[in-house]
Amino acid sequence: MEELYLDKLISYPRTDSDVYPKDFDHNSNLEQFTNHTVYGVPSSKILKGGTATPTRGRKDAGDHIPITPIASVEISNSRLNTPVKLKVYDLLTRHYLALFYPPAKEMKAELGFNINMEPFRAHNLDCISPGYLELLPEFAPKYAKLPTVTQGRTYPVMEVKKEEKLTTAPPRYNDTTLVQLMEKKKIGTKSTRPTMIQILLDRQYAQRVKKQIQITPYGHGLMANLETIWSSFLEPDFTRHVEELLESILEGKESQQVVVDGIRGEFLTLFDAFRSKKATITRSMQAISLQGKRNGKGQVITQKREQLSTSDCPFCGKARMKVVKTHKGTHFLACTSETCKKNLALPKKGRISFLKTKCLICGFSPIRISTSKNKHPFTYNLCPNCWTRSFQESENKQGFCKNCAIGKIEYDTCQAKASKVDELH
């Protein structure tokens, strides 16, 4: 939606408002859609009724109008240059037009039978008039018609089915239901809620399993640790409390300085508590990465262990180094010692594995990089320590290539010549 807003196709998207101000000119806004190949017919139909009045929403945040299409562009327009932008623009426009349509009319029906003096009932929902669902058919419930029967007539029982069912746990959240829960708990806004979910996925606190969003062992571990020091902060009431204070500024009930100072003080108190437990939380989270996790059936799923070097850190010499993967998909080596904060660079692409040999130049663990080029797989080896040093010592800040004779590794063994080793030492 941000791109649609920057292209001046929709109004400001970061709002929870769904109530229009009384002076908003809907007729002028609808007029520009009357010649549209898709939205022209419903727009003209609305304007024929005179002054367009939308269905009133439930929340007036007081900051901006509801998210509204403010420019009419055809489906083939260059500003709708991605499938996502086209889909969002189409949904927002149809939703806006649907606000001026009448409600859908439905009919509930019940069919009753007595079989051996036992009452049986069948229910259904049928659509009499689609109303606004004519523009939003994807939001329509599933309608079904009951068979036509004559009251008082006897009908034969053709088949009896017996079903045995057990109670099941509530369904897991998906993107839609999780956003709805966040809205109910007043967490975030329409624009920020999907971003919050994506951050949890990027940081591996949650994961998508098919269409479901499930908490990972890291997520469970983080929650368990934070609950011991930030229990009040983790509750939705805290976010609601902060947003209510911000609303009080908007309404003129509180001064901005008083509210900001109060919220800052609460955050700093919580942050100090977190810092005091940082070392404990770090060790706990590291331990989780070495444990297995269980699926919904309680079966243990083997979780990949941390990739550790076969030799100690070349900086502190006290602990192994581990492969760290960033949210962008790149890698680097980090010392596992809490007192050593040194890192080693790694190539941006490829799958990494440590070799059992040692580099004859520096004594550190060489690695193998498995990747592909021109759709053909290939591998190469290098020493991360020597490679990082070559960046630092080179005048043009470029490291040696994988084919360089210095420290070249073949057949899982370092091929550095004695003369080169002596020269570098």
CSV table of C-alpha atoms in Angstrom, one decimal:
chain,number,residue,atom,x,y,z
A,1,MET,CA,0.0,0.0,0.0
A,2,GLU,CA,2.9,2.3,0.6
A,3,GLU,CA,3.8,2.3,-3.1
A,4,LEU,CA,0.2,3.0,-4.1
A,5,TYR,CA,0.2,5.9,-1.7
A,6,LEU,CA,3.5,7.3,-3.1
A,7,ASP,CA,2.0,6.9,-6.6
A,8,LYS,CA,-1.0,9.0,-5.5
A,9,LEU,CA,-3.5,6.2,-6.1
A,10,ILE,CA,-4.8,5.9,-2.6
A,11,SER,CA,-5.0,8.0,0.5
A,12,TYR,CA,-2.6,7.7,3.5
A,13,PRO,CA,-2.6,4.0,4.5
A,14,ARG,CA,-1.3,4.1,8.0
A,15,THR,CA,-4.6,4.6,9.7
A,16,ASP,CA,-7.3,2.6,11.5
A,17,SER,CA,-10.1,5.0,10.7
A,18,ASP,CA,-13.1,3.6,8.8
A,19,VAL,CA,-15.4,6.6,9.3
A,20,TYR,CA,-15.4,9.4,6.8
A,21,PRO,CA,-15.7,13.1,7.8
A,22,LYS,CA,-19.0,14.7,6.9
A,23,ASP,CA,-17.4,17.1,4.4
A,24,PHE,CA,-15.6,14.4,2.3
A,25,ASP,CA,-16.8,14.8,-1.3
A,26,HIS,CA,-17.6,11.3,-2.4
A,27,ASN,CA,-19.5,12.3,-5.5
A,28,SER,CA,-16.4,14.0,-7.0
A,29,ASN,CA,-14.2,11.0,-6.0
A,30,LEU,CA,-16.7,8.6,-7.6
A,31,GLU,CA,-17.1,10.7,-10.8
A,32,GLN,CA,-13.5,9.9,-11.9
A,33,PHE,CA,-14.3,6.2,-11.9
A,34,THR,CA,-17.4,6.4,-14.2
A,35,ASN,CA,-15.3,5.9,-17.4
A,36,HIS,CA,-13.3,3.0,-16.0
A,37,THR,CA,-13.7,-0.3,-17.8
A,38,VAL,CA,-14.1,-2.3,-14.6
A,39,TYR,CA,-15.5,0.2,-12.0
A,40,GLY,CA,-17.4,2.4,-14.4
A,41,VAL,CA,-20.8,0.6,-14.2
A,42,PRO,CA,-21.0,0.4,-10.4
A,43,SER,CA,-19.7,4.0,-10.0
A,44,SER,CA,-22.4,5.3,-12.4
A,45,LYS,CA,-25.0,3.2,-10.6
A,46,ILE,CA,-24.1,4.8,-7.3
A,47,LEU,CA,-24.2,8.4,-8.6
A,48,LYS,CA,-27.6,7.9,-10.2
A,49,GLY,CA,-29.0,7.6,-6.7
A,50,GLY,CA,-28.0,11.3,-5.9
A,51,THR,CA,-25.7,12.2,-3.1
A,52,ALA,CA,-23.5,9.2,-2.3
A,53,THR,CA,-23.5,8.2,1.3
A,54,PRO,CA,-21.3,5.4,2.5
A,55,THR,CA,-22.0,2.9,5.2
A,56,ARG,CA,-20.7,4.3,8.5
A,57,GLY,CA,-17.7,2.5,10.0
A,58,ARG,CA,-17.0,1.9,13.7
A,59,LYS,CA,-13.8,3.8,14.4
A,60,ASP,CA,-12.8,7.4,13.8
A,61,ALA,CA,-9.1,7.7,14.8
A,62,GLY,CA,-9.2,11.4,14.0
A,63,ASP,CA,-6.0,11.4,12.0
A,64,HIS,CA,-6.8,10.5,8.4
A,65,ILE,CA,-9.7,9.4,6.2
A,66,PRO,CA,-10.1,5.7,5.7
A,67,ILE,CA,-7.9,4.1,3.1
A,68,THR,CA,-9.5,5.3,-0.1
A,69,PRO,CA,-8.7,5.0,-3.9
A,70,ILE,CA,-8.3,8.7,-5.0
A,71,ALA,CA,-7.3,8.1,-8.6
A,72,SER,CA,-8.8,6.1,-11.4
A,73,VAL,CA,-6.3,4.1,-13.5
A,74,GLU,CA,-6.9,1.2,-15.8
A,75,ILE,CA,-5.6,-2.3,-15.0
A,76,SER,CA,-2.9,-2.0,-17.7
A,77,ASN,CA,-1.6,1.3,-16.3
A,78,SER,CA,2.2,1.3,-15.7
A,79,ARG,CA,1.6,2.5,-12.1
A,80,LEU,CA,0.1,-1.0,-11.4
A,81,ASN,CA,3.3,-2.7,-12.5
A,82,THR,CA,3.3,-5.6,-10.1
A,83,PRO,CA,0.6,-8.3,-9.4
A,84,VAL,CA,0.5,-7.3,-5.7
A,85,LYS,CA,-0.1,-3.6,-6.4
A,86,LEU,CA,-2.8,-4.5,-8.9
A,87,LYS,CA,-4.5,-6.9,-6.5
A,88,VAL,CA,-4.4,-4.4,-3.6
A,89,TYR,CA,-5.7,-1.5,-5.7
A,90,ASP,CA,-8.5,-3.6,-7.1
A,91,LEU,CA,-9.6,-4.8,-3.7
A,92,LEU,CA,-9.5,-1.3,-2.2
A,93,THR,CA,-11.5,0.2,-5.1
A,94,ARG,CA,-14.1,-2.5,-5.0
A,95,HIS,CA,-14.3,-2.2,-1.2
A,96,TYR,CA,-14.8,1.6,-1.5
A,97,LEU,CA,-17.6,1.2,-4.0
A,98,ALA,CA,-19.2,-1.5,-1.9
A,99,LEU,CA,-19.7,1.0,0.9
A,100,PHE,CA,-22.4,2.7,-1.2
A,101,TYR,CA,-24.3,-0.6,-2.0
A,102,PRO,CA,-27.2,-1.9,0.1
A,103,PRO,CA,-26.7,-4.7,2.6
A,104,ALA,CA,-27.0,-8.3,1.4
A,105,LYS,CA,-30.3,-10.0,2.2
A,106,GLU,CA,-30.2,-13.6,3.4
A,107,MET,CA,-32.8,-16.1,4.4
A,108,LYS,CA,-32.3,-18.8,7.1
A,109,ALA,CA,-34.3,-22.0,6.6
A,110,GLU,CA,-34.8,-25.0,8.8
A,111,LEU,CA,-36.0,-28.5,7.8
A,112,GLY,CA,-37.3,-30.8,10.5
A,113,PHE,CA,-38.0,-34.6,10.4
A,114,ASN,CA,-39.1,-37.1,13.0
A,115,ILE,CA,-37.4,-40.5,12.6
A,116,ASN,CA,-38.6,-43.2,15.1
A,117,MET,CA,-39.8,-40.3,17.3
A,118,GLU,CA,-36.4,-38.7,17.3
A,119,PRO,CA,-36.3,-35.1,15.9
A,120,PHE,CA,-33.7,-34.2,13.3
A,121,ARG,CA,-33.0,-30.7,12.0
A,122,ALA,CA,-31.2,-29.3,9.0
A,123,HIS,CA,-30.3,-25.6,8.6
A,124,ASN,CA,-29.2,-23.6,5.6
A,125,LEU,CA,-28.5,-20.0,4.6
A,126,ASP,CA,-29.6,-18.7,1.2
A,127,CYS,CA,-29.0,-15.4,-0.5
A,128,ILE,CA,-32.0,-13.4,-1.6
A,129,SER,CA,-30.2,-10.3,-2.7
A,130,PRO,CA,-26.4,-10.0,-3.0
A,131,GLY,CA,-26.2,-6.2,-2.3
A,132,TYR,CA,-22.6,-5.2,-1.6
A,133,LEU,CA,-21.4,-8.8,-2.1
A,134,GLU,CA,-21.9,-8.2,-5.8
A,135,LEU,CA,-18.7,-6.3,-5.7
A,136,LEU,CA,-17.0,-8.4,-3.1
A,137,PRO,CA,-18.0,-12.0,-3.9
A,138,GLU,CA,-14.9,-13.4,-2.1
A,139,PHE,CA,-16.4,-12.3,1.2
A,140,ALA,CA,-19.7,-14.1,0.6
A,141,PRO,CA,-20.5,-17.1,2.8
A,142,LYS,CA,-21.2,-20.5,1.2
A,143,TYR,CA,-24.9,-20.6,0.4
A,144,ALA,CA,-26.9,-23.8,-0.1
A,145,LYS,CA,-30.5,-24.7,-0.8
A,146,LEU,CA,-32.4,-27.3,1.1
A,147,PRO,CA,-34.4,-29.8,-1.0
A,148,THR,CA,-38.0,-29.0,-1.6
A,149,VAL,CA,-40.3,-31.2,0.5
A,150,THR,CA,-44.0,-31.4,1.4
A,151,GLN,CA,-45.1,-30.9,5.0
A,152,GLY,CA,-46.7,-34.0,6.5
A,153,ARG,CA,-45.5,-36.4,3.8
A,154,THR,CA,-43.5,-39.5,4.8
A,155,TYR,CA,-40.1,-40.0,3.2
A,156,PRO,CA,-38.0,-43.1,3.3
A,157,VAL,CA,-34.6,-43.2,5.2
A,158,MET,CA,-32.1,-44.2,2.5
A,159,GLU,CA,-29.0,-44.3,4.6
A,160,VAL,CA,-27.8,-43.8,8.2
A,161,LYS,CA,-24.3,-42.6,8.9
A,162,LYS,CA,-22.6,-42.8,12.3
A,163,GLU,CA,-19.7,-40.5,13.0
A,164,GLU,CA,-17.5,-40.5,16.0
A,165,LYS,CA,-15.5,-37.4,16.6
A,166,LEU,CA,-13.1,-36.2,19.3
A,167,THR,CA,-12.7,-32.6,20.5
A,168,THR,CA,-9.9,-30.8,18.7
A,169,ALA,CA,-7.6,-28.0,19.7
A,170,PRO,CA,-8.4,-24.5,18.3
A,171,PRO,CA,-7.0,-24.0,14.8
A,172,ARG,CA,-3.6,-22.3,14.6
A,173,TYR,CA,-3.4,-18.7,13.4
A,174,ASN,CA,-2.7,-17.8,9.8
A,175,ASP,CA,-1.9,-14.3,8.5
A,176,THR,CA,-5.5,-13.2,8.4
A,177,THR,CA,-6.6,-14.5,11.8
A,178,LEU,CA,-3.4,-13.2,13.4
A,179,VAL,CA,-4.0,-9.7,12.0
A,180,GLN,CA,-7.6,-9.9,13.2
A,181,LEU,CA,-6.4,-10.8,16.7
A,182,MET,CA,-3.9,-7.9,16.7
A,183,GLU,CA,-6.7,-5.6,15.7
A,184,LYS,CA,-8.9,-6.9,18.5
A,185,LYS,CA,-6.1,-6.4,21.0
A,186,LYS,CA,-5.3,-2.9,19.5
A,187,ILE,CA,-1.7,-3.9,18.6
A,188,GLY,CA,-0.3,-1.8,15.7
A,189,THR,CA,-2.2,-0.4,12.7
A,190,LYS,CA,-3.5,-1.7,9.5
A,191,SER,CA,-0.2,-1.0,7.8
A,192,THR,CA,2.2,-2.1,10.6
A,193,ARG,CA,0.5,-5.4,11.6
A,194,PRO,CA,1.7,-7.4,8.5
A,195,THR,CA,5.2,-5.8,9.0
A,196,MET,CA,5.3,-7.0,12.6
A,197,ILE,CA,4.4,-10.6,11.6
A,198,GLN,CA,7.1,-10.5,8.9
A,199,ILE,CA,9.7,-9.3,11.4
A,200,LEU,CA,8.9,-12.4,13.6
A,201,LEU,CA,9.3,-14.6,10.6
A,202,ASP,CA,12.6,-13.0,9.5
A,203,ARG,CA,14.1,-13.3,12.9
A,204,GLN,CA,12.9,-17.0,13.1
A,205,TYR,CA,10.7,-16.5,16.2
A,206,ALA,CA,7.9,-17.9,14.1
A,207,GLN,CA,7.6,-19.9,10.9
A,208,ARG,CA,5.0,-20.6,8.2
A,209,VAL,CA,4.0,-24.2,8.0
A,210,LYS,CA,1.7,-24.3,4.9
A,211,LYS,CA,-0.6,-21.4,5.6
A,212,GLN,CA,-0.3,-21.6,9.4
A,213,ILE,CA,2.0,-19.4,11.5
A,214,GLN,CA,3.7,-21.4,14.3
A,215,ILE,CA,6.1,-20.3,17.0
A,216,THR,CA,9.6,-21.8,16.7
A,217,PRO,CA,11.7,-23.0,19.6
A,218,TYR,CA,13.5,-19.7,19.5
A,219,GLY,CA,10.1,-17.9,19.9
A,220,HIS,CA,9.1,-20.1,22.8
A,221,GLY,CA,12.5,-19.6,24.4
A,222,LEU,CA,12.4,-15.8,24.0
A,223,MET,CA,8.9,-15.6,25.5
A,224,ALA,CA,9.9,-17.8,28.5
A,225,ASN,CA,12.9,-15.6,29.2
A,226,LEU,CA,11.2,-12.3,28.7
A,227,GLU,CA,8.2,-13.3,30.9
A,228,THR,CA,10.6,-13.4,33.9
A,229,ILE,CA,11.5,-9.7,33.5
A,230,TRP,CA,9.1,-8.1,31.1
A,231,SER,CA,5.8,-9.8,31.9
A,232,SER,CA,3.8,-6.5,31.9
A,233,PHE,CA,5.4,-5.3,28.7
A,234,LEU,CA,4.5,-8.5,26.9
A,235,GLU,CA,0.8,-8.1,27.6
A,236,PRO,CA,-1.4,-6.4,25.0
A,237,ASP,CA,-2.6,-4.1,27.8
A,238,PHE,CA,0.8,-2.4,27.8
A,239,THR,CA,0.5,-1.5,24.1
A,240,ARG,CA,-3.1,-0.4,24.6
A,241,HIS,CA,-2.0,1.7,27.6
A,242,VAL,CA,0.6,3.5,25.5
A,243,GLU,CA,-1.8,4.1,22.6
A,244,GLU,CA,-4.5,5.5,24.9
A,245,LEU,CA,-1.9,7.9,26.3
A,246,LEU,CA,-1.1,9.0,22.7
A,247,GLU,CA,-4.8,9.4,22.1
A,248,SER,CA,-5.0,11.7,25.1
A,249,ILE,CA,-2.5,14.0,23.5
A,250,LEU,CA,-4.5,14.1,20.3
A,251,GLU,CA,-7.7,15.0,22.3
A,252,GLY,CA,-5.8,17.7,24.3
A,253,LYS,CA,-6.3,15.9,27.6
A,254,GLU,CA,-2.5,15.5,28.3
A,255,SER,CA,0.6,17.4,27.3
A,256,GLN,CA,3.0,15.7,24.9
A,257,GLN,CA,6.0,16.2,27.2
A,258,VAL,CA,4.3,14.6,30.2
A,259,VAL,CA,3.2,11.5,28.2
A,260,VAL,CA,6.5,11.1,26.4
A,261,ASP,CA,8.5,11.4,29.6
A,262,GLY,CA,6.2,8.9,31.4
A,263,ILE,CA,6.5,6.3,28.6
A,264,ARG,CA,10.2,6.8,28.2
A,265,GLY,CA,10.6,6.2,32.0
A,266,GLU,CA,8.7,2.9,31.7
A,267,PHE,CA,10.7,1.7,28.8
A,268,LEU,CA,14.0,2.6,30.4
A,269,THR,CA,13.1,0.7,33.5
A,270,LEU,CA,12.2,-2.4,31.5
A,271,PHE,CA,15.4,-2.1,29.4
A,272,ASP,CA,17.6,-1.9,32.5
A,273,ALA,CA,15.9,-5.1,33.7
A,274,PHE,CA,16.6,-6.7,30.4
A,275,ARG,CA,20.3,-5.7,30.3
A,276,SER,CA,20.8,-7.2,33.8
A,277,LYS,CA,19.7,-10.6,32.5
A,278,LYS,CA,21.3,-10.4,29.0
A,279,ALA,CA,24.0,-13.0,29.7
A,280,THR,CA,21.5,-15.5,31.1
A,281,ILE,CA,19.1,-15.0,28.1
A,282,THR,CA,22.0,-15.3,25.6
A,283,ARG,CA,23.1,-18.7,27.1
A,284,SER,CA,19.5,-19.9,27.2
A,285,MET,CA,18.9,-19.0,23.5
A,286,GLN,CA,22.2,-20.6,22.4
A,287,ALA,CA,21.2,-23.8,24.2
A,288,ILE,CA,17.8,-23.9,22.4
A,289,SER,CA,19.6,-23.9,19.0
A,290,LEU,CA,21.2,-27.3,20.0
A,291,GLN,CA,18.0,-28.9,21.0
A,292,GLY,CA,15.4,-30.7,19.0
A,293,LYS,CA,11.8,-29.5,18.6
A,294,ARG,CA,8.6,-31.4,18.5
A,295,ASN,CA,5.8,-31.3,15.9
A,296,GLY,CA,2.1,-31.3,16.6
A,297,LYS,CA,2.1,-35.1,17.2
A,298,GLY,CA,4.8,-34.8,19.9
A,299,GLN,CA,7.4,-36.4,17.6
A,300,VAL,CA,11.0,-35.1,17.9
A,301,ILE,CA,12.2,-33.3,14.7
A,302,THR,CA,15.9,-33.2,14.4
A,303,GLN,CA,17.0,-29.6,14.3
A,304,LYS,CA,20.2,-28.6,12.6
A,305,ARG,CA,23.0,-27.9,15.1
A,306,GLU,CA,25.2,-24.9,15.0
A,307,GLN,CA,28.1,-25.1,12.6
A,308,LEU,CA,31.2,-24.8,14.7
A,309,SER,CA,34.8,-24.5,13.5
A,310,THR,CA,37.1,-27.4,14.1
A,311,SER,CA,39.7,-25.1,15.6
A,312,ASP,CA,39.5,-22.2,18.1
A,313,CYS,CA,39.0,-18.6,17.3
A,314,PRO,CA,42.2,-17.0,15.8
A,315,PHE,CA,41.6,-13.9,17.9
A,316,CYS,CA,41.1,-15.1,21.5
A,317,GLY,CA,42.1,-18.8,21.1
A,318,LYS,CA,39.5,-19.8,23.8
A,319,ALA,CA,36.4,-20.9,21.9
A,320,ARG,CA,35.1,-22.2,18.6
A,321,MET,CA,33.6,-19.9,15.9
A,322,LYS,CA,30.1,-20.5,14.6
A,323,VAL,CA,28.3,-19.7,11.3
A,324,VAL,CA,25.8,-16.9,11.7
A,325,LYS,CA,23.1,-16.4,9.1
A,326,THR,CA,21.6,-12.9,8.7
A,327,HIS,CA,18.0,-12.1,7.8
A,328,LYS,CA,19.3,-11.2,4.3
A,329,GLY,CA,20.6,-14.7,3.8
A,330,THR,CA,24.4,-13.8,4.1
A,331,HIS,CA,26.8,-15.5,6.5
A,332,PHE,CA,29.7,-14.7,8.7
A,333,LEU,CA,31.7,-16.4,11.5
A,334,ALA,CA,31.3,-15.2,15.1
A,335,CYS,CA,33.3,-16.3,18.2
A,336,THR,CA,31.1,-18.2,20.7
A,337,SER,CA,33.0,-16.7,23.6
A,338,GLU,CA,30.9,-14.1,25.5
A,339,THR,CA,34.0,-11.9,26.0
A,340,CYS,CA,35.3,-12.1,22.4
A,341,LYS,CA,33.2,-10.1,19.8
A,342,LYS,CA,35.4,-10.8,16.7
A,343,ASN,CA,34.0,-11.9,13.4
A,344,LEU,CA,35.3,-13.3,10.1
A,345,ALA,CA,33.9,-12.6,6.7
A,346,LEU,CA,32.4,-15.3,4.5
A,347,PRO,CA,31.4,-15.4,0.8
A,348,LYS,CA,27.9,-14.1,0.3
A,349,LYS,CA,26.6,-17.1,-1.6
A,350,GLY,CA,26.8,-20.8,-1.1
A,351,ARG,CA,26.3,-23.6,1.5
A,352,ILE,CA,29.1,-23.7,4.1
A,353,SER,CA,30.7,-26.7,5.7
A,354,PHE,CA,33.9,-27.0,7.7
A,355,LEU,CA,36.8,-29.2,6.6
A,356,LYS,CA,38.6,-31.4,9.1
A,357,THR,CA,42.0,-30.1,8.0
A,358,LYS,CA,43.8,-27.0,9.2
A,359,CYS,CA,45.1,-24.1,7.3
A,360,LEU,CA,49.0,-24.4,7.1
A,361,ILE,CA,49.3,-20.6,7.1
A,362,CYS,CA,47.2,-19.6,10.2
A,363,GLY,CA,46.0,-22.9,11.7
A,364,PHE,CA,42.3,-22.0,11.4
A,365,SER,CA,39.6,-24.3,10.0
A,366,PRO,CA,39.1,-24.1,6.2
A,367,ILE,CA,35.6,-24.2,4.8
A,368,ARG,CA,34.0,-25.6,1.7
A,369,ILE,CA,31.5,-23.5,-0.3
A,370,SER,CA,29.0,-25.3,-2.4
A,371,THR,CA,27.2,-23.2,-4.9
A,372,SER,CA,26.3,-23.0,-8.6
A,373,LYS,CA,27.3,-21.0,-11.6
A,374,ASN,CA,25.3,-20.8,-14.8
A,375,LYS,CA,23.0,-23.5,-13.4
A,376,HIS,CA,25.9,-25.9,-12.8
A,377,PRO,CA,26.9,-26.9,-9.3
A,378,PHE,CA,30.5,-26.4,-8.2
A,379,THR,CA,32.5,-26.2,-4.9
A,380,TYR,CA,35.6,-24.4,-3.7
A,381,ASN,CA,37.5,-24.2,-0.5
A,382,LEU,CA,39.2,-21.3,1.4
A,383,CYS,CA,40.4,-20.3,4.9
A,384,PRO,CA,38.1,-17.6,6.4
A,385,ASN,CA,40.8,-16.2,8.5
A,386,CYS,CA,43.3,-15.7,5.7
A,387,TRP,CA,40.5,-14.5,3.4
A,388,THR,CA,39.4,-11.8,5.9
A,389,ARG,CA,43.1,-10.8,6.4
A,390,SER,CA,43.6,-10.4,2.7
A,391,PHE,CA,40.8,-7.9,2.6
A,392,GLN,CA,42.4,-5.9,5.4
A,393,GLU,CA,45.9,-6.0,4.0
A,394,SER,CA,45.1,-5.4,0.4
A,395,GLU,CA,45.4,-1.9,-1.0
A,396,ASN,CA,42.2,-2.2,-3.1
A,397,LYS,CA,40.4,-3.9,-0.2
A,398,GLN,CA,39.8,-7.1,-2.3
A,399,GLY,CA,40.4,-10.6,-0.9
A,400,PHE,CA,42.3,-13.3,-2.8
A,401,CYS,CA,40.2,-15.4,-5.1
A,402,LYS,CA,39.5,-19.1,-4.7
A,403,ASN,CA,42.2,-20.0,-7.2
A,404,CYS,CA,45.0,-18.1,-5.6
A,405,ALA,CA,48.0,-20.2,-4.9
A,406,ILE,CA,48.4,-18.7,-1.4
A,407,GLY,CA,46.6,-21.0,0.9
A,408,LYS,CA,44.9,-22.9,-1.9
A,409,ILE,CA,42.9,-25.9,-0.5
A,410,GLU,CA,42.4,-29.0,-2.7
A,411,TYR,CA,41.1,-32.5,-1.8
A,412,ASP,CA,40.1,-31.2,1.6
A,413,THR,CA,43.8,-30.4,2.4
A,414,CYS,CA,45.6,-27.1,2.6
A,415,GLN,CA,48.1,-26.9,-0.3
A,416,ALA,CA,50.1,-23.8,1.0
A,417,LYS,CA,53.7,-24.2,0.1
A,418,ALA,CA,56.3,-24.0,2.9
A,419,SER,CA,57.9,-21.0,1.3
A,420,LYS,CA,54.6,-19.1,1.3
A,421,VAL,CA,53.9,-20.1,4.9
A,422,ASP,CA,57.3,-18.8,6.0
A,423,GLU,CA,56.8,-15.6,3.9
A,424,LEU,CA,53.4,-14.8,5.5
A,425,HIS,CA,54.7,-15.6,9.0
